[in-house]
PDB file of C-alpha atoms in Angstrom:
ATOM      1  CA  UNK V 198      12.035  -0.013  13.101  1.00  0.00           C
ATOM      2  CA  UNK V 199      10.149   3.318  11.708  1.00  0.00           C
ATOM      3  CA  UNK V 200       8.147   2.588   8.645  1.00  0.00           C
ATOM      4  CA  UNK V 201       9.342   1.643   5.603  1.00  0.00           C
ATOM      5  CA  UNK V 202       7.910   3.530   2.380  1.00  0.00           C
ATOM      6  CA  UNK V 203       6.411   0.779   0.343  1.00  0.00           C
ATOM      7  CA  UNK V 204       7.233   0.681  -3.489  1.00  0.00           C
ATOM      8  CA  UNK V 205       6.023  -1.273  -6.353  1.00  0.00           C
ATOM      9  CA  UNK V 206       8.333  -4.087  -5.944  1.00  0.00           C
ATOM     10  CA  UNK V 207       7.450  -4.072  -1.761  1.00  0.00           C
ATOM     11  CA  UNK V 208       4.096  -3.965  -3.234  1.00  0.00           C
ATOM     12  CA  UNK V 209       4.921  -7.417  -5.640  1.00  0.00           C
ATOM     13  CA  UNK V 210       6.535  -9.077  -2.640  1.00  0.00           C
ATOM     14  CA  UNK V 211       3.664  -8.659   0.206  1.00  0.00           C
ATOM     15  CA  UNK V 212       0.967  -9.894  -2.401  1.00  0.00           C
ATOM     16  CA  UNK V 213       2.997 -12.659  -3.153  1.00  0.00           C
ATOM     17  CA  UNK V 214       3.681 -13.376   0.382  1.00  0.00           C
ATOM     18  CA  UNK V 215      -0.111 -13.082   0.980  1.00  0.00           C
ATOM     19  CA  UNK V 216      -0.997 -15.391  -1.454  1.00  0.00           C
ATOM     20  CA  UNK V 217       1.416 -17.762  -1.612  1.00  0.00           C
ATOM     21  CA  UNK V 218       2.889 -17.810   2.040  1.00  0.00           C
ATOM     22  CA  UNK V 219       6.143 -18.782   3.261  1.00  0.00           C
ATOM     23  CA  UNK V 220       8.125 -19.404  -0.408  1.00  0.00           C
ATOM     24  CA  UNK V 221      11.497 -20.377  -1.253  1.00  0.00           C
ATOM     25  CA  UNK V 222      13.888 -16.851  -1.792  1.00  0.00           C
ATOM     26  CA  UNK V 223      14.243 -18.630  -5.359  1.00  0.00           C
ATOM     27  CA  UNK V 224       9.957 -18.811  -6.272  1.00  0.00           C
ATOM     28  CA  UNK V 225       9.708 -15.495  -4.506  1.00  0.00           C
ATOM     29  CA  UNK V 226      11.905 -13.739  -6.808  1.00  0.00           C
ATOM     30  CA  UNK V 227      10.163 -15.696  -9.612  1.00  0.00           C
ATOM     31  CA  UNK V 228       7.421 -14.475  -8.900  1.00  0.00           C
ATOM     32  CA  UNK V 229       8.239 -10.654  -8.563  1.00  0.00           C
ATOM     33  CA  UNK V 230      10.993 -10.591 -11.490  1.00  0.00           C
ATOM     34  CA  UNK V 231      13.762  -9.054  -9.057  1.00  0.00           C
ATOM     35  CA  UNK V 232      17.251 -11.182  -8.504  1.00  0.00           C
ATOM     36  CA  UNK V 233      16.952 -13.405  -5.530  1.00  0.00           C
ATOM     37  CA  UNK V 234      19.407 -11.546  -2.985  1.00  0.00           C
ATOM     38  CA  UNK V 235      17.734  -8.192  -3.238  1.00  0.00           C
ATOM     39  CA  UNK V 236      14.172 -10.069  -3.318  1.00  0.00           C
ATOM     40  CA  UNK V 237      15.108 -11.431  -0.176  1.00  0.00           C
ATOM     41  CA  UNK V 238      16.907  -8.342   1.524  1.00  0.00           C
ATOM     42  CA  UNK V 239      13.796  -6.501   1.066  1.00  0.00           C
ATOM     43  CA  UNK V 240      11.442  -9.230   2.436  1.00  0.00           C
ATOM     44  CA  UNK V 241      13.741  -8.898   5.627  1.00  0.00           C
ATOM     45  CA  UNK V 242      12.946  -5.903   5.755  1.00  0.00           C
ATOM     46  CA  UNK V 243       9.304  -6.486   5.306  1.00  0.00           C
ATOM     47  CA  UNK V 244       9.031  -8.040   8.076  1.00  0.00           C
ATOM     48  CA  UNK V 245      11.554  -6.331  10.503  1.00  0.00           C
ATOM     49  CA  UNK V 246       9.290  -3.197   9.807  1.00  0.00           C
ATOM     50  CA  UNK V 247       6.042  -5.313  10.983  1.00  0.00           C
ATOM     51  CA  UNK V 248       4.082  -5.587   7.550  1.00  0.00           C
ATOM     52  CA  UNK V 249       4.239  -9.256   7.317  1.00  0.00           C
ATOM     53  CA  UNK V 250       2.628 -10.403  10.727  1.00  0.00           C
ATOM     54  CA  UNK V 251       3.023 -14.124  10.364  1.00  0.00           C
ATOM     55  CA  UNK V 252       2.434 -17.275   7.794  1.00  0.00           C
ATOM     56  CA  UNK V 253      -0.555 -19.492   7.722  1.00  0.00           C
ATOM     57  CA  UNK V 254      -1.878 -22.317   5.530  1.00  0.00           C
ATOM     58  CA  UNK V 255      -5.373 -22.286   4.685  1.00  0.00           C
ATOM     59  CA  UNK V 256      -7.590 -25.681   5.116  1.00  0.00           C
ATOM     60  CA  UNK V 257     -10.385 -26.709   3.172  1.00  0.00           C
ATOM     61  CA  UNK V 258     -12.163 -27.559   6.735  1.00  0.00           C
ATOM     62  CA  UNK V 259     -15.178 -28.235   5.459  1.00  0.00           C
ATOM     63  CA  UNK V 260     -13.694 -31.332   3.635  1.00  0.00           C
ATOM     64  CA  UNK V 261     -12.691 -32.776   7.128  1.00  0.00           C
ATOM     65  CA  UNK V 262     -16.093 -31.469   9.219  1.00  0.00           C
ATOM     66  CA  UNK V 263     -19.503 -30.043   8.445  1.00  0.00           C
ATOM     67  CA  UNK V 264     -19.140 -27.336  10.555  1.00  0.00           C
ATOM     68  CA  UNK V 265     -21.689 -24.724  11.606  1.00  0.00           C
ATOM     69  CA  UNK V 266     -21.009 -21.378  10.990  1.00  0.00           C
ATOM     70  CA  UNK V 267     -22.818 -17.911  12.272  1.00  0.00           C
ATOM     71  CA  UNK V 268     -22.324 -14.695  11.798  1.00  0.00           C
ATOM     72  CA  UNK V 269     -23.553 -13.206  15.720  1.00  0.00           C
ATOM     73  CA  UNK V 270     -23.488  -9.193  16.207  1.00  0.00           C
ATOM     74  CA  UNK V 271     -23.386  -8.192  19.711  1.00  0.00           C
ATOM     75  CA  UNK V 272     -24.732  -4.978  21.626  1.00  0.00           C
ATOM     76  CA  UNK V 273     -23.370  -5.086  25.001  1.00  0.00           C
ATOM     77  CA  UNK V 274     -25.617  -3.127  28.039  1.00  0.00           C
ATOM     78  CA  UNK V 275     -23.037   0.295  29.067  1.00  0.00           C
ATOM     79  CA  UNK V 276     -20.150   1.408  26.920  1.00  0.00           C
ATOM     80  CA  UNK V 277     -17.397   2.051  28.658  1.00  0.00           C
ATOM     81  CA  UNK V 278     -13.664   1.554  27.962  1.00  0.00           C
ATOM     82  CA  UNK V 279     -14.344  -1.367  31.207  1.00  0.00           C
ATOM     83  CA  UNK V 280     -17.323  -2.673  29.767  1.00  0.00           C
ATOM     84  CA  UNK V 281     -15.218  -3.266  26.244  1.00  0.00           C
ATOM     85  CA  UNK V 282     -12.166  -4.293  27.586  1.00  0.00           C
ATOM     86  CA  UNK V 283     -14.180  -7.267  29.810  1.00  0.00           C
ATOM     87  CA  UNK V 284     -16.221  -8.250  26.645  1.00  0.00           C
ATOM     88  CA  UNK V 285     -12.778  -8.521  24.715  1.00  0.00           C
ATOM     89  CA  UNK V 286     -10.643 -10.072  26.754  1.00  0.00           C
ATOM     90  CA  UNK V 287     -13.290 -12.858  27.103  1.00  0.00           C
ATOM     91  CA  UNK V 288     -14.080 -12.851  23.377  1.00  0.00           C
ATOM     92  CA  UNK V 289     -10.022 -14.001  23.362  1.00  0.00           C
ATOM     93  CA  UNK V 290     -10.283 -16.888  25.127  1.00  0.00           C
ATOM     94  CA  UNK V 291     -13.064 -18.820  23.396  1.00  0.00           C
ATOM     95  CA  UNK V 292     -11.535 -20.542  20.329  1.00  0.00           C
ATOM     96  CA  UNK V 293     -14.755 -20.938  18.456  1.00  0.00           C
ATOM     97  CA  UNK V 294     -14.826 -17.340  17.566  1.00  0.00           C
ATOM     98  CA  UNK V 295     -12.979 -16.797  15.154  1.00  0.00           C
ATOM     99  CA  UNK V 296     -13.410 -13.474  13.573  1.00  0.00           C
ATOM    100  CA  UNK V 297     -14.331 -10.780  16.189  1.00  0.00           C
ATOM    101  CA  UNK V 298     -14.517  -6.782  15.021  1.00  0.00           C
ATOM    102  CA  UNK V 299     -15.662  -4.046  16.999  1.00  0.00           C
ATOM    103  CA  UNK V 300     -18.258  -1.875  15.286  1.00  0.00           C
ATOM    104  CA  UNK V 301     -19.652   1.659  15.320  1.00  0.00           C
ATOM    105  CA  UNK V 302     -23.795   2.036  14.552  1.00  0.00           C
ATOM    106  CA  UNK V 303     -26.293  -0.408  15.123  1.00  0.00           C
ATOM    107  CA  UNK V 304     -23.993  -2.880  17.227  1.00  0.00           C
ATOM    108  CA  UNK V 305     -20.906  -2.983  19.342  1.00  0.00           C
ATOM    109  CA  UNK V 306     -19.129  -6.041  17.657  1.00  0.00           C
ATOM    110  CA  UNK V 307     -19.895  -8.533  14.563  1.00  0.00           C
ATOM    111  CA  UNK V 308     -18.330 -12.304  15.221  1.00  0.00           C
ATOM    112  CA  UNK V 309     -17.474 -14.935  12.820  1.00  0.00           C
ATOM    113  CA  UNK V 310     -18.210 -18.097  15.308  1.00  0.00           C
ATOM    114  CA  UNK V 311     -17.732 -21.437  14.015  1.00  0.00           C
ATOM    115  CA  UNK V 312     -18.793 -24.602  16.141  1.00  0.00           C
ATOM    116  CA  UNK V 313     -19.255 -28.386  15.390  1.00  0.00           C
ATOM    117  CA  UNK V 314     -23.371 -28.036  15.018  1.00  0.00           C
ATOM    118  CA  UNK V 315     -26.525 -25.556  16.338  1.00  0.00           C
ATOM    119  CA  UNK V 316     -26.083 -27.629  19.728  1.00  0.00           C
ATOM    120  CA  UNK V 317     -22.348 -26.686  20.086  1.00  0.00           C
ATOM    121  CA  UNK V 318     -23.360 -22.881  19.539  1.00  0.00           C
ATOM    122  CA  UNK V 319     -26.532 -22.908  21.814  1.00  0.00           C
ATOM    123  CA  UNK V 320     -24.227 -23.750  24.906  1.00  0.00           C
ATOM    124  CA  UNK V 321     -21.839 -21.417  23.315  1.00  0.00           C
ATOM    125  CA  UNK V 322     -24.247 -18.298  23.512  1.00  0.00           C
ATOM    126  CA  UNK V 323     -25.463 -19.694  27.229  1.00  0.00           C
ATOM    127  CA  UNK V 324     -21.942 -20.272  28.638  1.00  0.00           C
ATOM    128  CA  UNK V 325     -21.679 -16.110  27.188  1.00  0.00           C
ATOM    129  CA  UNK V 326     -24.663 -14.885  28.649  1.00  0.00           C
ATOM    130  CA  UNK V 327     -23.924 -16.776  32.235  1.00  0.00           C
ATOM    131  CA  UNK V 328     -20.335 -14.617  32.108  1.00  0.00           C
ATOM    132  CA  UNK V 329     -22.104 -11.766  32.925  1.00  0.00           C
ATOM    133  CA  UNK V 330     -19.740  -9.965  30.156  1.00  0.00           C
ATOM    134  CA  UNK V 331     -22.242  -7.039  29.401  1.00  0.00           C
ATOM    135  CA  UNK V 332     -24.165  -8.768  27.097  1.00  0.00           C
ATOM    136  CA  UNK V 333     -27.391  -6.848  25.853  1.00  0.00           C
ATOM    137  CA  UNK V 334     -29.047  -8.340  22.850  1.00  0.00           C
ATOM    138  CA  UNK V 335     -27.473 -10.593  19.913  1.00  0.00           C
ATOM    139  CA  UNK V 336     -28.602 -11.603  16.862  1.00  0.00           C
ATOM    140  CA  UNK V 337     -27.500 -14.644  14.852  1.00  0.00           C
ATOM    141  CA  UNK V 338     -27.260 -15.089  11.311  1.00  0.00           C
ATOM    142  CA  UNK V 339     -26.539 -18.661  10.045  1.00  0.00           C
ATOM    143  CA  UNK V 340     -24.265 -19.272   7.364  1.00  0.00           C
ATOM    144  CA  UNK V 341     -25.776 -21.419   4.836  1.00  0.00           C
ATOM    145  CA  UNK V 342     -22.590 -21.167   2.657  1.00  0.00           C
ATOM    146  CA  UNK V 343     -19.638 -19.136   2.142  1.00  0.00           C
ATOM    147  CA  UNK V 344     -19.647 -16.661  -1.145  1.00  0.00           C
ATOM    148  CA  UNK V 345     -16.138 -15.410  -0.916  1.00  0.00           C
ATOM    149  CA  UNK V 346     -13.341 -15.279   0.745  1.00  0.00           C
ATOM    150  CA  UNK V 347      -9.836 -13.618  -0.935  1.00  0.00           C
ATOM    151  CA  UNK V 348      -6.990 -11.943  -0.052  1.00  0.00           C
ATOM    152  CA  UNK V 349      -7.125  -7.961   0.222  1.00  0.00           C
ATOM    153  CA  UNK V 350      -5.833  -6.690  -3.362  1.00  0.00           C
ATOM    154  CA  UNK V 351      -3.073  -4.852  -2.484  1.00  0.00           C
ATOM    155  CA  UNK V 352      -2.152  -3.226  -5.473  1.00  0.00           C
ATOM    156  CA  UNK V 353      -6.215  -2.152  -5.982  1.00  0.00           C
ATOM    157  CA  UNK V 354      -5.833  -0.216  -2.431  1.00  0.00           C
ATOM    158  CA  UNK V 355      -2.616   1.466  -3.025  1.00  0.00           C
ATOM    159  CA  UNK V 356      -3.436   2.387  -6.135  1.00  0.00           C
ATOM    160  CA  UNK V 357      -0.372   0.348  -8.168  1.00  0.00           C
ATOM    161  CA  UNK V 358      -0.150  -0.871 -11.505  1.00  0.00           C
ATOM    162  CA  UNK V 359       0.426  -4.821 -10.753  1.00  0.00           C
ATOM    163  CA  UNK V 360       3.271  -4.316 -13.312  1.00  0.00           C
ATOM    164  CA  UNK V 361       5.260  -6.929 -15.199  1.00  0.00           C
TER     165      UNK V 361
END
């Protein structure tokens, strides 16, 4: 489906959907003051255009576990579109990291790795380096405790009054 031009009331429904997740049609139209039929025809379309990728809950982990968490940025040896694509598609498979971006200037990627303790991430960083995955140099940052973490502000970006 070609791209759907995204008004106010799109606007109202995404952040709603972002913050609240999967909602009743009922709460959803609550929430963004429009009639609960047309809320939810425009939601469908939403997502049949590809702006809402999926629903998650978010869990307090660190009420279950005391996790360790590192922020690792990555400067792999040559750069080209092979060199990348083995790095990534190896990056995929390894369920502690989380959060993987691929960066222009100083390095060529910034991970979000999250493992049960130091241990746990030593064999981690080993287990890379023995894959032979173009590795260069890393450097680890440990996270001694997460500041924030929010939702984009969509309405801030698009330049939208939140309205009513």
């Amino acid at each position: 489906m070609k791209n759907v031009i995204l008004d106010a009331v799109d606007v109202r429904i995404l952040s709603t959907v972002q913050q609240h997740g999967q909602i009743s049609k009922a709460r959803l139209s609550e929430l963004v003051n429009l009639s609960p039929t047309p809320c939810w025809i425009r939601l469908e379309k939403l997502k049949k255009a590809g702006y809402i990728t999926g629903y998650r809950g978010e869990i307090a982990i660190d009420k279950i576990l005391d996790l360790s968490k590192f922020i690792v940025t990555i400067s792999l040896k040559t750069h080209s579109r092979v060199d990348f694509q083995r790095f990534e598609n190896c990056i995929q498979r390894v369920d502690e990291i989380v959060e993987c971006c691929a960066t222009g200037g100083g390095s060529d990627y910034v991970m979000k790795v999250i493992t049960a303790n130091l241990h746990d991430f030593q064999n981690l960083m080993e287990d890379l380096l023995n894959k032979e995955i173009g590795i260069e140099r890393y450097i680890i940052y440990f996270v001694t405790r997460d500041v924030k973490s929010t939702p984009l502000n969509l309405f801030k970006l698009l330049g939208i009054k939140k309205g009513p």
